[in-house]
Amino acid sequence: MTIECFPVEAGHIMMFARAIGDPNPVYSDPSCAAAQALGGVIAPPTFVVGGSQFDDEVAVRPKIGQPWFGSGRTPSGFNRESAGILHAEQHFEYHRPLLAGEVLTTVFREGERWEKTNRSGGILKFEESVTEYRVKATGELVVTARMIKVMPPKPAGAAESKEA
Amino acid sequence: MALSASTLKVGDTHTDVLVDNLTRTQIVQYAGVSGDYNPLHSDEVYATQAAGYPSVFAHGMLTMGITGKLLTDWVGDGRLTKFGVRFSTQVWPGDTLTGTATIAAIREEAGQWFADLTVETVNHDGKAVVSGTATARLDA
């Protein structure tokens, strides 16, 4: 959950911008006017989720030498006890633009937990967590991310499955 | 590029087609760069035969990222101070997504102008896939 060292790399930003379909040169060309005005290539608003590449504990990335739950010879690598957790909400607060070349660290904390009853009487359990993305060397806060996950009464309904 | 408080009005909107016919390859691109390799998003065999979905589907964060482009295209680079969404419906390969941002308030705080926005992205059936709010710094 805590990322010790998240280097914000220019190539990572460029590929992230491609994946979200954004050709804005501020995400790839340090010589463009917008990047010059901001002090360099900046990261798109949701880029910090890519920090999970530097998180050793993330469950949704295959680990070398360990079984993986995706398909191979069989449709599933193993019978994973899918929690059916859904990503309900995501919020970011930007304290300043995040620049390529910076090195971040994260501070993670659990937030509130609450329950709601849905129309059919099932209990939905909500869990909030907050991740602060800070400059590793100085501790300066750059982005605060707040995630709300929900555990529905039955697995896999109509929303995003998030099994992190 | 940035918006100016003097020319912007509450109720002004910006709308754009954010993706036309979403491909599985774009979802794979997002999986690779975001680090979320959950096979529900990239492995059709797993998603359909093991997990029981009609196909793979997009990461919620891909839809939020695509919606972020709608905002930054309008408010300018490095201008957002807040951006949050609620995920309401899954996004599938083949979907076409259209986003709309609307100015909800224009305000001054300690000499700096801000716009509060609402934002919603809908699929080709007109059903919201994400909806939320954002705040951006404005020029005076």
Short mmCIF file of C-alpha atoms in Angstrom, two decimals, chain A residues 10-164:
data_model
loop_
_atom_site.label_atom_id
_atom_site.label_comp_id
_atom_site.label_asym_id
_atom_site.label_seq_id
_atom_site.Cartn_x
_atom_site.Cartn_y
_atom_site.Cartn_z
CA ALA A 10 8.92 11.07 -18.78
CA GLY A 11 8.45 7.85 -20.76
CA HIS A 12 5.85 6.60 -18.27
CA ILE A 13 3.92 9.87 -18.62
CA MET A 14 4.11 9.71 -22.43
CA MET A 15 2.72 6.17 -22.46
CA PHE A 16 0.03 7.06 -19.92
CA ALA A 17 -1.12 9.97 -22.10
CA ARG A 18 -1.25 7.64 -25.12
CA ALA A 19 -3.37 5.13 -23.19
CA ILE A 20 -5.97 7.77 -22.27
CA GLY A 21 -5.94 9.06 -25.87
CA ASP A 22 -4.47 12.49 -25.08
CA PRO A 23 -2.05 13.88 -27.71
CA ASN A 24 -1.33 17.07 -25.68
CA PRO A 25 2.43 17.78 -26.11
CA VAL A 26 2.65 18.98 -22.49
CA TYR A 27 2.80 15.25 -21.62
CA SER A 28 5.64 14.39 -24.02
CA ASP A 29 7.57 17.38 -25.33
CA PRO A 30 9.59 19.42 -22.82
CA SER A 31 10.23 22.08 -25.47
CA CYS A 32 6.54 22.86 -26.15
CA ALA A 33 5.29 26.22 -24.89
CA ALA A 34 2.98 24.76 -22.24
CA ALA A 35 5.74 22.59 -20.77
CA GLN A 36 8.17 25.51 -20.83
CA ALA A 37 5.66 27.63 -18.90
CA LEU A 38 5.13 24.91 -16.27
CA GLY A 39 8.78 23.96 -15.81
CA GLY A 40 8.73 20.78 -17.88
CA VAL A 41 6.57 17.87 -18.94
CA ILE A 42 3.70 17.44 -16.46
CA ALA A 43 1.65 14.37 -15.54
CA PRO A 44 -2.02 14.01 -16.57
CA PRO A 45 -4.57 14.36 -13.72
CA THR A 46 -4.99 10.63 -13.00
CA PHE A 47 -1.34 9.66 -13.60
CA VAL A 48 -0.41 8.87 -9.99
CA VAL A 49 -2.36 5.60 -10.15
CA GLY A 50 0.60 4.43 -12.27
CA GLY A 51 2.59 4.51 -9.06
CA SER A 52 1.25 1.00 -8.47
CA GLN A 53 4.05 -0.12 -10.84
CA PHE A 54 6.37 0.64 -7.92
CA ASP A 55 4.18 -0.99 -5.25
CA ASP A 56 5.48 -4.44 -4.31
CA GLU A 57 2.20 -5.39 -2.63
CA VAL A 58 -0.21 -4.73 -5.48
CA ALA A 59 -2.33 -7.83 -6.16
CA VAL A 60 -3.24 -7.04 -9.77
CA ARG A 61 0.29 -7.34 -11.19
CA PRO A 62 1.78 -10.78 -11.93
CA LYS A 63 4.75 -11.57 -9.68
CA ILE A 64 7.72 -13.45 -11.10
CA GLY A 65 7.59 -17.10 -10.10
CA GLN A 66 4.13 -16.90 -8.55
CA PRO A 67 0.86 -18.28 -9.95
CA TRP A 68 -1.38 -15.76 -11.69
CA PHE A 69 -5.17 -15.86 -11.77
CA GLY A 70 -5.50 -15.00 -15.48
CA SER A 71 -5.89 -17.61 -18.21
CA GLY A 72 -3.18 -19.92 -19.53
CA ARG A 73 -3.84 -23.57 -20.24
CA THR A 74 -7.12 -23.12 -18.40
CA PRO A 75 -9.47 -20.10 -18.25
CA SER A 76 -8.19 -19.23 -14.79
CA GLY A 77 -4.76 -19.82 -13.29
CA PHE A 78 -6.29 -20.66 -9.95
CA ASN A 79 -9.55 -20.42 -8.07
CA ARG A 80 -9.17 -17.00 -6.65
CA GLU A 81 -11.49 -16.06 -3.87
CA SER A 82 -12.68 -12.96 -5.65
CA ALA A 83 -13.87 -10.48 -3.13
CA GLY A 84 -15.99 -8.75 -5.76
CA ILE A 85 -14.85 -5.38 -4.50
CA LEU A 86 -15.87 -2.50 -6.74
CA HIS A 87 -14.22 0.86 -7.25
CA ALA A 88 -17.02 3.23 -6.28
CA GLU A 89 -15.38 6.66 -6.26
CA GLN A 90 -12.01 8.28 -6.86
CA HIS A 91 -11.04 11.82 -5.87
CA PHE A 92 -7.83 13.76 -6.40
CA GLU A 93 -6.63 17.00 -4.90
CA TYR A 94 -3.76 18.67 -6.74
CA HIS A 95 -1.52 20.86 -4.63
CA ARG A 96 0.57 21.77 -7.69
CA PRO A 97 1.36 20.23 -11.10
CA LEU A 98 3.43 17.02 -10.95
CA LEU A 99 6.55 17.19 -13.14
CA ALA A 100 8.48 14.49 -15.00
CA GLY A 101 11.73 13.79 -13.18
CA GLU A 102 10.32 14.11 -9.68
CA VAL A 103 10.62 11.25 -7.21
CA LEU A 104 7.63 10.63 -4.94
CA THR A 105 6.83 8.52 -1.94
CA THR A 106 3.37 7.74 -0.58
CA VAL A 107 1.69 7.90 2.80
CA PHE A 108 -1.34 5.64 3.04
CA ARG A 109 -4.12 5.67 5.59
CA GLU A 110 -7.44 3.96 5.99
CA GLY A 111 -10.36 6.34 6.01
CA GLU A 112 -13.95 5.95 7.10
CA ARG A 113 -16.03 2.80 6.79
CA TRP A 114 -19.78 2.80 6.44
CA GLU A 115 -22.71 0.67 5.30
CA LYS A 116 -25.76 1.31 3.17
CA THR A 117 -28.77 -0.82 2.50
CA ASN A 118 -29.72 -1.16 -1.15
CA ARG A 119 -33.22 -1.36 -2.61
CA SER A 120 -33.36 -5.13 -2.27
CA GLY A 121 -32.29 -5.00 1.36
CA GLY A 122 -28.66 -6.08 0.86
CA ILE A 123 -25.86 -4.45 2.83
CA LEU A 124 -23.19 -2.57 0.89
CA LYS A 125 -19.96 -2.02 2.80
CA PHE A 126 -17.95 1.06 1.85
CA GLU A 127 -14.26 1.63 2.65
CA GLU A 128 -12.35 4.82 2.13
CA SER A 129 -8.58 5.15 1.88
CA VAL A 130 -6.33 8.16 1.40
CA THR A 131 -2.94 8.14 -0.32
CA GLU A 132 -0.70 11.20 -0.16
CA TYR A 133 1.88 11.51 -2.92
CA ARG A 134 4.81 13.47 -1.50
CA VAL A 135 8.23 14.49 -2.83
CA LYS A 136 10.56 11.85 -1.43
CA ALA A 137 13.38 14.22 -0.59
CA THR A 138 11.39 17.04 1.03
CA GLY A 139 8.01 15.58 2.01
CA GLU A 140 6.19 18.26 0.00
CA LEU A 141 2.61 17.17 -0.69
CA VAL A 142 1.84 17.12 -4.44
CA VAL A 143 -1.33 15.02 -4.87
CA THR A 144 -3.84 13.62 -2.38
CA ALA A 145 -5.87 10.67 -3.67
CA ARG A 146 -9.01 9.38 -1.95
CA MET A 147 -10.49 6.07 -3.04
CA ILE A 148 -13.83 4.59 -2.04
CA LYS A 149 -14.33 0.89 -2.54
CA VAL A 150 -17.60 -0.94 -2.06
CA MET A 151 -18.26 -4.56 -1.25
CA PRO A 152 -21.69 -5.35 -2.69
CA PRO A 153 -23.98 -7.99 -1.17
CA LYS A 154 -23.43 -10.23 -4.23
CA PRO A 155 -20.34 -10.29 -6.45
CA ALA A 156 -20.03 -8.53 -9.78
CA GLY A 157 -22.97 -6.35 -10.57
CA ALA A 158 -22.87 -3.39 -12.85
CA ALA A 159 -19.80 -1.51 -11.73
CA GLU A 160 -16.04 -1.64 -11.96
CA SER A 161 -14.45 -4.66 -10.32
CA LYS A 162 -11.45 -3.69 -8.27
CA GLU A 163 -9.63 -6.44 -6.51
CA ALA A 164 -6.59 -4.53 -5.35
#
